Amino acid sequence: MFKNVFGSGFLVRTAHVILTWVITLILFLHDTELRQQEETGQLVQPVLFVLLVLGSVLLYFAVSLMDPGFILSEDRDLQFTLGVTEEQQDMIPPTTKSLRQRRCGHCLLQQPMRSKHCQTCQHCVRRYDHHCPWIENCVGERNHRWFVLYLAVQLLVLLWGVHIAWTGFSAAPSWQQWLRSDGVLLVVAVLLALLSLVVLLLLGSHLYLVSLNTTTWEFMSRHRISYLKHCGADENPFDRGTFHNLWGFYCVWGTVVWEQVYFREGSDQV
């Protein structure tokens, strides 16, 4: 399910797209290596750069408009009341961990483990990570891997853009003349460098958390989360090892019954 492109976040998405293509146009209009290659008929790098920018925009719209894992109907989710069926409940070994049923105080739906109600989206989200104002959407179970892929592609575009902007700077007799000729390109280069740093930090933090099979919400608020209060400071009940964490995140599609993982009964797909 995808959100309405003209709905919530339309202005943010429009600003993002306009800024992206304005910066791309500036890199082509100034005397950068892209323009020089275009003028000499060497179109491989200019075409690749435009395609990469287009890919980043498409990924941006995908993660922005995609259903992050909204819990819309309790009828479909009755099997998640405790994450397991009655027969499976008998198989859960005795444990000091307690599993309290949670009902959302806002939408009144039963919440599967690791879900959280987003005040901005007004929905509960499966495996909630965070609400991102950049994409005006939650990052959750269904779009988290696409969000990480978007960050990786966006970082590549930004770093390439910084390099292209750097090649466009030219010498001038004075600072005043240099600023008149390259001032706009300087602003673009600084903006791209700052955005590169932000995206690099975001991508690094998400890859780190994914390797531990934890979320931003769980990492920042574990002291307030009922199913993590019993755990030690360094204990993560969902950690299955770095390889399995990464494999499950990137290669396993479907809804995971996290209650089973919590009790070490496996991560069967439903």
PDB file of C-alpha atoms in Angstrom:
ATOM      1  CA  MET A   1       0.000   0.000   0.000  1.00  0.00           C
ATOM      2  CA  PHE A   2       1.257   3.463  -0.916  1.00  0.00           C
ATOM      3  CA  LYS A   3       0.236   6.820   0.506  1.00  0.00           C
ATOM      4  CA  ASN A   4      -1.298   9.601  -1.552  1.00  0.00           C
ATOM      5  CA  VAL A   5       1.520  11.601  -3.164  1.00  0.00           C
ATOM      6  CA  PHE A   6      -0.479  14.797  -2.597  1.00  0.00           C
ATOM      7  CA  GLY A   7      -1.219  13.990   1.037  1.00  0.00           C
ATOM      8  CA  SER A   8       0.798  14.684   4.155  1.00  0.00           C
ATOM      9  CA  GLY A   9       4.378  15.679   3.375  1.00  0.00           C
ATOM     10  CA  PHE A  10       3.659  16.955  -0.138  1.00  0.00           C
ATOM     11  CA  LEU A  11       5.538  20.212   0.478  1.00  0.00           C
ATOM     12  CA  VAL A  12       8.561  18.413   1.937  1.00  0.00           C
ATOM     13  CA  ARG A  13       8.733  15.983  -0.978  1.00  0.00           C
ATOM     14  CA  THR A  14       8.312  18.805  -3.490  1.00  0.00           C
ATOM     15  CA  ALA A  15      11.091  20.834  -1.850  1.00  0.00           C
ATOM     16  CA  HIS A  16      13.384  17.786  -1.840  1.00  0.00           C
ATOM     17  CA  VAL A  17      12.846  17.110  -5.549  1.00  0.00           C
ATOM     18  CA  ILE A  18      13.237  20.769  -6.564  1.00  0.00           C
ATOM     19  CA  LEU A  19      16.434  21.136  -4.533  1.00  0.00           C
ATOM     20  CA  THR A  20      17.850  17.918  -6.008  1.00  0.00           C
ATOM     21  CA  TRP A  21      17.325  18.924  -9.632  1.00  0.00           C
ATOM     22  CA  VAL A  22      18.349  22.585  -9.088  1.00  0.00           C
ATOM     23  CA  ILE A  23      21.690  21.436  -7.656  1.00  0.00           C
ATOM     24  CA  THR A  24      22.092  18.959 -10.524  1.00  0.00           C
ATOM     25  CA  LEU A  25      21.395  21.742 -13.042  1.00  0.00           C
ATOM     26  CA  ILE A  26      23.952  24.039 -11.365  1.00  0.00           C
ATOM     27  CA  LEU A  27      26.609  21.308 -11.609  1.00  0.00           C
ATOM     28  CA  PHE A  28      25.919  21.065 -15.337  1.00  0.00           C
ATOM     29  CA  LEU A  29      25.779  24.817 -16.002  1.00  0.00           C
ATOM     30  CA  HIS A  30      29.103  25.656 -14.329  1.00  0.00           C
ATOM     31  CA  ASP A  31      32.418  24.727 -15.893  1.00  0.00           C
ATOM     32  CA  THR A  32      32.653  21.390 -14.097  1.00  0.00           C
ATOM     33  CA  GLU A  33      33.945  18.114 -15.496  1.00  0.00           C
ATOM     34  CA  LEU A  34      30.351  17.113 -16.282  1.00  0.00           C
ATOM     35  CA  ARG A  35      29.882  20.080 -18.591  1.00  0.00           C
ATOM     36  CA  GLN A  36      33.316  19.605 -20.144  1.00  0.00           C
ATOM     37  CA  GLN A  37      32.580  15.933 -20.856  1.00  0.00           C
ATOM     38  CA  GLU A  38      29.161  16.814 -22.237  1.00  0.00           C
ATOM     39  CA  GLU A  39      30.627  19.424 -24.579  1.00  0.00           C
ATOM     40  CA  THR A  40      33.273  16.991 -25.860  1.00  0.00           C
ATOM     41  CA  GLY A  41      30.732  14.233 -26.427  1.00  0.00           C
ATOM     42  CA  GLN A  42      31.890  12.038 -23.548  1.00  0.00           C
ATOM     43  CA  LEU A  43      28.449  11.244 -22.187  1.00  0.00           C
ATOM     44  CA  VAL A  44      29.115   8.173 -20.047  1.00  0.00           C
ATOM     45  CA  GLN A  45      29.690   9.935 -16.714  1.00  0.00           C
ATOM     46  CA  PRO A  46      27.032  12.658 -17.246  1.00  0.00           C
ATOM     47  CA  VAL A  47      24.424  10.026 -18.094  1.00  0.00           C
ATOM     48  CA  LEU A  48      25.455   7.815 -15.157  1.00  0.00           C
ATOM     49  CA  PHE A  49      25.260  10.775 -12.779  1.00  0.00           C
ATOM     50  CA  VAL A  50      21.795  11.773 -13.985  1.00  0.00           C
ATOM     51  CA  LEU A  51      20.601   8.164 -13.720  1.00  0.00           C
ATOM     52  CA  LEU A  52      21.994   7.920 -10.191  1.00  0.00           C
ATOM     53  CA  VAL A  53      20.239  11.151  -9.209  1.00  0.00           C
ATOM     54  CA  LEU A  54      17.015   9.848 -10.761  1.00  0.00           C
ATOM     55  CA  GLY A  55      17.430   6.566  -8.863  1.00  0.00           C
ATOM     56  CA  SER A  56      17.867   8.432  -5.578  1.00  0.00           C
ATOM     57  CA  VAL A  57      14.698  10.454  -6.250  1.00  0.00           C
ATOM     58  CA  LEU A  58      12.707   7.311  -7.064  1.00  0.00           C
ATOM     59  CA  LEU A  59      13.954   5.603  -3.903  1.00  0.00           C
ATOM     60  CA  TYR A  60      13.063   8.718  -1.937  1.00  0.00           C
ATOM     61  CA  PHE A  61       9.483   8.566  -3.194  1.00  0.00           C
ATOM     62  CA  ALA A  62       9.361   4.827  -2.549  1.00  0.00           C
ATOM     63  CA  VAL A  63      10.306   5.089   1.139  1.00  0.00           C
ATOM     64  CA  SER A  64       8.271   8.273   1.529  1.00  0.00           C
ATOM     65  CA  LEU A  65       5.020   6.869   0.131  1.00  0.00           C
ATOM     66  CA  MET A  66       5.391   3.209   1.101  1.00  0.00           C
ATOM     67  CA  ASP A  67       3.393   1.615   3.897  1.00  0.00           C
ATOM     68  CA  PRO A  68       6.047   1.205   6.633  1.00  0.00           C
ATOM     69  CA  GLY A  69       4.044  -1.562   8.310  1.00  0.00           C
ATOM     70  CA  PHE A  70       0.880   0.135   9.537  1.00  0.00           C
ATOM     71  CA  ILE A  71      -1.402  -2.013  11.700  1.00  0.00           C
ATOM     72  CA  LEU A  72      -4.769  -1.143  10.188  1.00  0.00           C
ATOM     73  CA  SER A  73      -7.094  -3.917  11.348  1.00  0.00           C
ATOM     74  CA  GLU A  74      -7.116  -6.039  14.455  1.00  0.00           C
ATOM     75  CA  ASP A  75      -9.036  -8.772  12.617  1.00  0.00           C
ATOM     76  CA  ARG A  76      -5.969  -9.514  10.508  1.00  0.00           C
ATOM     77  CA  ASP A  77      -3.701  -9.425  13.523  1.00  0.00           C
ATOM     78  CA  LEU A  78      -5.494 -11.615  16.059  1.00  0.00           C
ATOM     79  CA  GLN A  79      -2.802 -14.248  15.601  1.00  0.00           C
ATOM     80  CA  PHE A  80      -0.313 -11.706  16.969  1.00  0.00           C
ATOM     81  CA  THR A  81      -2.162 -11.273  20.275  1.00  0.00           C
ATOM     82  CA  LEU A  82       0.744 -12.969  21.992  1.00  0.00           C
ATOM     83  CA  GLY A  83       2.697 -13.591  18.811  1.00  0.00           C
ATOM     84  CA  VAL A  84       1.955 -17.336  18.981  1.00  0.00           C
ATOM     85  CA  THR A  85      -1.019 -19.692  18.924  1.00  0.00           C
ATOM     86  CA  GLU A  86      -2.347 -21.505  22.010  1.00  0.00           C
ATOM     87  CA  GLU A  87      -0.434 -24.665  21.045  1.00  0.00           C
ATOM     88  CA  GLN A  88       2.768 -22.700  20.615  1.00  0.00           C
ATOM     89  CA  GLN A  89       2.253 -20.944  23.946  1.00  0.00           C
ATOM     90  CA  ASP A  90       2.511 -24.320  25.707  1.00  0.00           C
ATOM     91  CA  MET A  91       5.895 -24.830  24.030  1.00  0.00           C
ATOM     92  CA  ILE A  92       7.393 -21.608  25.405  1.00  0.00           C
ATOM     93  CA  PRO A  93       9.820 -22.521  28.195  1.00  0.00           C
ATOM     94  CA  PRO A  94       9.497 -20.984  31.661  1.00  0.00           C
ATOM     95  CA  THR A  95      11.334 -17.664  31.782  1.00  0.00           C
ATOM     96  CA  THR A  96      11.831 -14.740  34.072  1.00  0.00           C
ATOM     97  CA  LYS A  97      10.696 -12.489  31.247  1.00  0.00           C
ATOM     98  CA  SER A  98       7.034 -11.570  31.326  1.00  0.00           C
ATOM     99  CA  LEU A  99       5.025 -10.830  28.206  1.00  0.00           C
ATOM    100  CA  ARG A 100       2.251  -8.342  28.852  1.00  0.00           C
ATOM    101  CA  GLN A 101      -0.372  -7.823  26.193  1.00  0.00           C
ATOM    102  CA  ARG A 102      -0.319  -4.254  24.929  1.00  0.00           C
ATOM    103  CA  ARG A 103      -3.275  -2.419  23.505  1.00  0.00           C
ATOM    104  CA  CYS A 104      -2.620   0.926  21.869  1.00  0.00           C
ATOM    105  CA  GLY A 105      -4.204   3.756  23.811  1.00  0.00           C
ATOM    106  CA  HIS A 106      -4.708   5.755  20.614  1.00  0.00           C
ATOM    107  CA  CYS A 107      -6.030   3.388  17.922  1.00  0.00           C
ATOM    108  CA  LEU A 108      -7.116   0.673  20.432  1.00  0.00           C
ATOM    109  CA  LEU A 109      -5.513  -2.150  18.423  1.00  0.00           C
ATOM    110  CA  GLN A 110      -3.501  -4.999  19.896  1.00  0.00           C
ATOM    111  CA  GLN A 111       0.162  -4.207  19.333  1.00  0.00           C
ATOM    112  CA  PRO A 112       2.561  -6.954  18.219  1.00  0.00           C
ATOM    113  CA  MET A 113       5.947  -6.856  19.906  1.00  0.00           C
ATOM    114  CA  ARG A 114       8.329  -4.138  18.638  1.00  0.00           C
ATOM    115  CA  SER A 115       5.468  -2.035  17.264  1.00  0.00           C
ATOM    116  CA  LYS A 116       4.742   1.516  18.375  1.00  0.00           C
ATOM    117  CA  HIS A 117       2.100   4.154  17.750  1.00  0.00           C
ATOM    118  CA  CYS A 118       3.356   7.112  15.727  1.00  0.00           C
ATOM    119  CA  GLN A 119       1.738  10.366  16.823  1.00  0.00           C
ATOM    120  CA  THR A 120       2.487  11.979  13.449  1.00  0.00           C
ATOM    121  CA  CYS A 121       1.157   9.200  11.212  1.00  0.00           C
ATOM    122  CA  GLN A 122      -1.619   8.282  13.687  1.00  0.00           C
ATOM    123  CA  HIS A 123      -1.009   4.552  13.184  1.00  0.00           C
ATOM    124  CA  CYS A 124       0.794   1.758  14.984  1.00  0.00           C
ATOM    125  CA  VAL A 125       3.822   0.591  12.991  1.00  0.00           C
ATOM    126  CA  ARG A 126       5.362  -2.896  13.028  1.00  0.00           C
ATOM    127  CA  ARG A 127       9.026  -3.027  14.082  1.00  0.00           C
ATOM    128  CA  TYR A 128       8.940   0.738  14.488  1.00  0.00           C
ATOM    129  CA  ASP A 129      12.300   2.425  13.990  1.00  0.00           C
ATOM    130  CA  HIS A 130      11.530   6.162  13.891  1.00  0.00           C
ATOM    131  CA  HIS A 131       9.466   8.818  12.142  1.00  0.00           C
ATOM    132  CA  CYS A 132      11.663  10.607   9.625  1.00  0.00           C
ATOM    133  CA  PRO A 133      10.709  14.235   8.858  1.00  0.00           C
ATOM    134  CA  TRP A 134      12.975  14.096   5.798  1.00  0.00           C
ATOM    135  CA  ILE A 135      10.668  11.591   4.089  1.00  0.00           C
ATOM    136  CA  GLU A 136       7.543  12.549   6.085  1.00  0.00           C
ATOM    137  CA  ASN A 137       6.901   8.897   6.843  1.00  0.00           C
ATOM    138  CA  CYS A 138       7.685   6.301   9.460  1.00  0.00           C
ATOM    139  CA  VAL A 139      10.536   3.855   9.009  1.00  0.00           C
ATOM    140  CA  GLY A 140       9.271   0.424   9.962  1.00  0.00           C
ATOM    141  CA  GLU A 141       9.232  -3.245   9.062  1.00  0.00           C
ATOM    142  CA  ARG A 142       8.255  -2.867   5.401  1.00  0.00           C
ATOM    143  CA  ASN A 143      10.371   0.080   4.278  1.00  0.00           C
ATOM    144  CA  HIS A 144      13.405  -0.008   6.584  1.00  0.00           C
ATOM    145  CA  ARG A 145      15.625  -1.904   4.129  1.00  0.00           C
ATOM    146  CA  TRP A 146      14.581   0.474   1.345  1.00  0.00           C
ATOM    147  CA  PHE A 147      15.383   3.427   3.614  1.00  0.00           C
ATOM    148  CA  VAL A 148      18.911   2.104   4.184  1.00  0.00           C
ATOM    149  CA  LEU A 149      19.331   1.521   0.428  1.00  0.00           C
ATOM    150  CA  TYR A 150      18.117   5.067  -0.219  1.00  0.00           C
ATOM    151  CA  LEU A 151      20.678   6.457   2.243  1.00  0.00           C
ATOM    152  CA  ALA A 152      23.461   4.516   0.506  1.00  0.00           C
ATOM    153  CA  VAL A 153      22.476   5.750  -2.972  1.00  0.00           C
ATOM    154  CA  GLN A 154      21.971   9.295  -1.694  1.00  0.00           C
ATOM    155  CA  LEU A 155      25.416   9.290  -0.069  1.00  0.00           C
ATOM    156  CA  LEU A 156      26.992   8.182  -3.352  1.00  0.00           C
ATOM    157  CA  VAL A 157      25.181  10.980  -5.224  1.00  0.00           C
ATOM    158  CA  LEU A 158      26.232  13.599  -2.665  1.00  0.00           C
ATOM    159  CA  LEU A 159      29.891  12.572  -2.606  1.00  0.00           C
ATOM    160  CA  TRP A 160      30.016  12.487  -6.389  1.00  0.00           C
ATOM    161  CA  GLY A 161      28.353  15.908  -6.419  1.00  0.00           C
ATOM    162  CA  VAL A 162      31.023  17.307  -4.075  1.00  0.00           C
ATOM    163  CA  HIS A 163      33.730  16.005  -6.402  1.00  0.00           C
ATOM    164  CA  ILE A 164      32.019  17.511  -9.455  1.00  0.00           C
ATOM    165  CA  ALA A 165      31.606  20.879  -7.727  1.00  0.00           C
ATOM    166  CA  TRP A 166      35.293  20.841  -6.756  1.00  0.00           C
ATOM    167  CA  THR A 167      36.316  20.408 -10.408  1.00  0.00           C
ATOM    168  CA  GLY A 168      34.367  23.539 -11.330  1.00  0.00           C
ATOM    169  CA  PHE A 169      36.373  25.968  -9.212  1.00  0.00           C
ATOM    170  CA  SER A 170      38.706  28.219 -11.187  1.00  0.00           C
ATOM    171  CA  ALA A 171      41.417  30.692 -10.265  1.00  0.00           C
ATOM    172  CA  ALA A 172      40.747  34.444 -10.182  1.00  0.00           C
ATOM    173  CA  PRO A 173      42.875  37.586  -9.560  1.00  0.00           C
ATOM    174  CA  SER A 174      40.959  38.451  -6.370  1.00  0.00           C
ATOM    175  CA  TRP A 175      38.545  36.951  -3.853  1.00  0.00           C
ATOM    176  CA  GLN A 176      35.796  39.280  -5.021  1.00  0.00           C
ATOM    177  CA  GLN A 177      36.081  38.132  -8.623  1.00  0.00           C
ATOM    178  CA  TRP A 178      36.325  34.497  -7.523  1.00  0.00           C
ATOM    179  CA  LEU A 179      33.178  34.781  -5.417  1.00  0.00           C
ATOM    180  CA  ARG A 180      31.323  36.440  -8.293  1.00  0.00           C
ATOM    181  CA  SER A 181      32.239  33.619 -10.659  1.00  0.00           C
ATOM    182  CA  ASP A 182      32.165  30.630  -8.286  1.00  0.00           C
ATOM    183  CA  GLY A 183      30.053  31.831  -5.353  1.00  0.00           C
ATOM    184  CA  VAL A 184      26.979  29.788  -6.313  1.00  0.00           C
ATOM    185  CA  LEU A 185      29.123  26.702  -6.868  1.00  0.00           C
ATOM    186  CA  LEU A 186      30.757  27.251  -3.459  1.00  0.00           C
ATOM    187  CA  VAL A 187      27.342  27.335  -1.767  1.00  0.00           C
ATOM    188  CA  VAL A 188      26.385  24.120  -3.574  1.00  0.00           C
ATOM    189  CA  ALA A 189      29.655  22.419  -2.588  1.00  0.00           C
ATOM    190  CA  VAL A 190      29.266  23.381   1.092  1.00  0.00           C
ATOM    191  CA  LEU A 191      25.629  22.240   1.109  1.00  0.00           C
ATOM    192  CA  LEU A 192      26.538  18.919  -0.504  1.00  0.00           C
ATOM    193  CA  ALA A 193      29.400  18.402   1.963  1.00  0.00           C
ATOM    194  CA  LEU A 194      27.132  19.044   4.964  1.00  0.00           C
ATOM    195  CA  LEU A 195      24.424  16.753   3.611  1.00  0.00           C
ATOM    196  CA  SER A 196      27.053  14.080   2.913  1.00  0.00           C
ATOM    197  CA  LEU A 197      28.150  14.198   6.551  1.00  0.00           C
ATOM    198  CA  VAL A 198      24.553  13.927   7.798  1.00  0.00           C
ATOM    199  CA  VAL A 199      23.708  11.015   5.477  1.00  0.00           C
ATOM    200  CA  LEU A 200      26.992   9.263   6.323  1.00  0.00           C
ATOM    201  CA  LEU A 201      26.186   9.429  10.046  1.00  0.00           C
ATOM    202  CA  LEU A 202      22.610   8.241   9.428  1.00  0.00           C
ATOM    203  CA  LEU A 203      23.733   5.353   7.227  1.00  0.00           C
ATOM    204  CA  GLY A 204      26.468   4.308   9.667  1.00  0.00           C
ATOM    205  CA  SER A 205      24.124   4.353  12.652  1.00  0.00           C
ATOM    206  CA  HIS A 206      21.435   2.360  10.839  1.00  0.00           C
ATOM    207  CA  LEU A 207      23.907  -0.255   9.610  1.00  0.00           C
ATOM    208  CA  TYR A 208      25.240  -0.582  13.155  1.00  0.00           C
ATOM    209  CA  LEU A 209      21.763  -0.988  14.662  1.00  0.00           C
ATOM    210  CA  VAL A 210      20.730  -3.431  11.917  1.00  0.00           C
ATOM    211  CA  SER A 211      23.806  -5.566  12.647  1.00  0.00           C
ATOM    212  CA  LEU A 212      22.566  -5.797  16.271  1.00  0.00           C
ATOM    213  CA  ASN A 213      18.922  -6.366  15.244  1.00  0.00           C
ATOM    214  CA  THR A 214      17.724  -3.389  17.231  1.00  0.00           C
ATOM    215  CA  THR A 215      15.864  -0.239  16.208  1.00  0.00           C
ATOM    216  CA  THR A 216      16.448   3.446  16.812  1.00  0.00           C
ATOM    217  CA  TRP A 217      13.435   3.534  19.119  1.00  0.00           C
ATOM    218  CA  GLU A 218      14.660   0.523  21.123  1.00  0.00           C
ATOM    219  CA  PHE A 219      18.210   1.893  21.283  1.00  0.00           C
ATOM    220  CA  MET A 220      17.134   5.332  22.500  1.00  0.00           C
ATOM    221  CA  SER A 221      14.211   4.362  24.754  1.00  0.00           C
ATOM    222  CA  ARG A 222      14.931   0.854  26.018  1.00  0.00           C
ATOM    223  CA  HIS A 223      14.431   2.002  29.636  1.00  0.00           C
ATOM    224  CA  ARG A 224      10.786   2.812  28.792  1.00  0.00           C
ATOM    225  CA  ILE A 225       9.987  -0.309  26.717  1.00  0.00           C
ATOM    226  CA  SER A 226       8.231  -3.049  28.676  1.00  0.00           C
ATOM    227  CA  TYR A 227       9.797  -6.045  26.918  1.00  0.00           C
ATOM    228  CA  LEU A 228      13.338  -4.659  27.367  1.00  0.00           C
ATOM    229  CA  LYS A 229      13.130  -3.532  30.986  1.00  0.00           C
ATOM    230  CA  HIS A 230      14.105  -6.995  32.270  1.00  0.00           C
ATOM    231  CA  CYS A 231      17.173  -7.137  30.020  1.00  0.00           C
ATOM    232  CA  GLY A 232      20.611  -6.020  31.061  1.00  0.00           C
ATOM    233  CA  ALA A 233      22.224  -2.931  29.586  1.00  0.00           C
ATOM    234  CA  ASP A 234      24.084  -5.012  26.972  1.00  0.00           C
ATOM    235  CA  GLU A 235      21.418  -7.693  26.441  1.00  0.00           C
ATOM    236  CA  ASN A 236      19.357  -7.736  23.271  1.00  0.00           C
ATOM    237  CA  PRO A 237      16.767 -10.548  23.107  1.00  0.00           C
ATOM    238  CA  PHE A 238      16.441 -10.167  19.315  1.00  0.00           C
ATOM    239  CA  ASP A 239      20.156 -10.451  18.509  1.00  0.00           C
ATOM    240  CA  ARG A 240      20.802 -13.652  16.545  1.00  0.00           C
ATOM    241  CA  GLY A 241      24.379 -12.829  15.558  1.00  0.00           C
ATOM    242  CA  THR A 242      25.612 -10.271  13.031  1.00  0.00           C
ATOM    243  CA  PHE A 243      25.341 -12.530   9.975  1.00  0.00           C
ATOM    244  CA  HIS A 244      21.812 -13.732  10.753  1.00  0.00           C
ATOM    245  CA  ASN A 245      20.746 -10.205  11.679  1.00  0.00           C
ATOM    246  CA  LEU A 246      21.935  -8.822   8.352  1.00  0.00           C
ATOM    247  CA  TRP A 247      20.557 -11.789   6.422  1.00  0.00           C
ATOM    248  CA  GLY A 248      17.158 -11.445   8.069  1.00  0.00           C
ATOM    249  CA  PHE A 249      17.072  -7.706   7.453  1.00  0.00           C
ATOM    250  CA  TYR A 250      18.060  -7.725   3.767  1.00  0.00           C
ATOM    251  CA  CYS A 251      17.034 -11.141   2.487  1.00  0.00           C
ATOM    252  CA  VAL A 252      14.015 -12.333   4.495  1.00  0.00           C
ATOM    253  CA  TRP A 253      10.701 -10.857   3.368  1.00  0.00           C
ATOM    254  CA  GLY A 254       7.528 -11.177   5.389  1.00  0.00           C
ATOM    255  CA  THR A 255       6.252 -10.489   8.867  1.00  0.00           C
ATOM    256  CA  VAL A 256       8.316 -11.882  11.716  1.00  0.00           C
ATOM    257  CA  VAL A 257       6.680 -13.059  14.939  1.00  0.00           C
ATOM    258  CA  TRP A 258       9.088 -11.266  17.240  1.00  0.00           C
ATOM    259  CA  GLU A 259       7.547 -12.881  20.305  1.00  0.00           C
ATOM    260  CA  GLN A 260       9.028 -16.188  19.131  1.00  0.00           C
ATOM    261  CA  VAL A 261      12.465 -14.632  18.677  1.00  0.00           C
ATOM    262  CA  TYR A 262      12.119 -13.006  22.097  1.00  0.00           C
ATOM    263  CA  PHE A 263      11.594 -16.433  23.686  1.00  0.00           C
ATOM    264  CA  ARG A 264      14.247 -18.028  21.428  1.00  0.00           C
ATOM    265  CA  GLU A 265      11.654 -20.163  19.655  1.00  0.00           C
ATOM    266  CA  GLY A 266      12.820 -19.176  16.159  1.00  0.00           C
ATOM    267  CA  SER A 267      11.599 -16.552  13.685  1.00  0.00           C
ATOM    268  CA  ASP A 268       8.992 -18.359  11.645  1.00  0.00           C
ATOM    269  CA  GLN A 269       7.444 -16.285   8.883  1.00  0.00           C
ATOM    270  CA  VAL A 270       3.680 -15.838   8.691  1.00  0.00           C
TER     271      VAL A 270
END
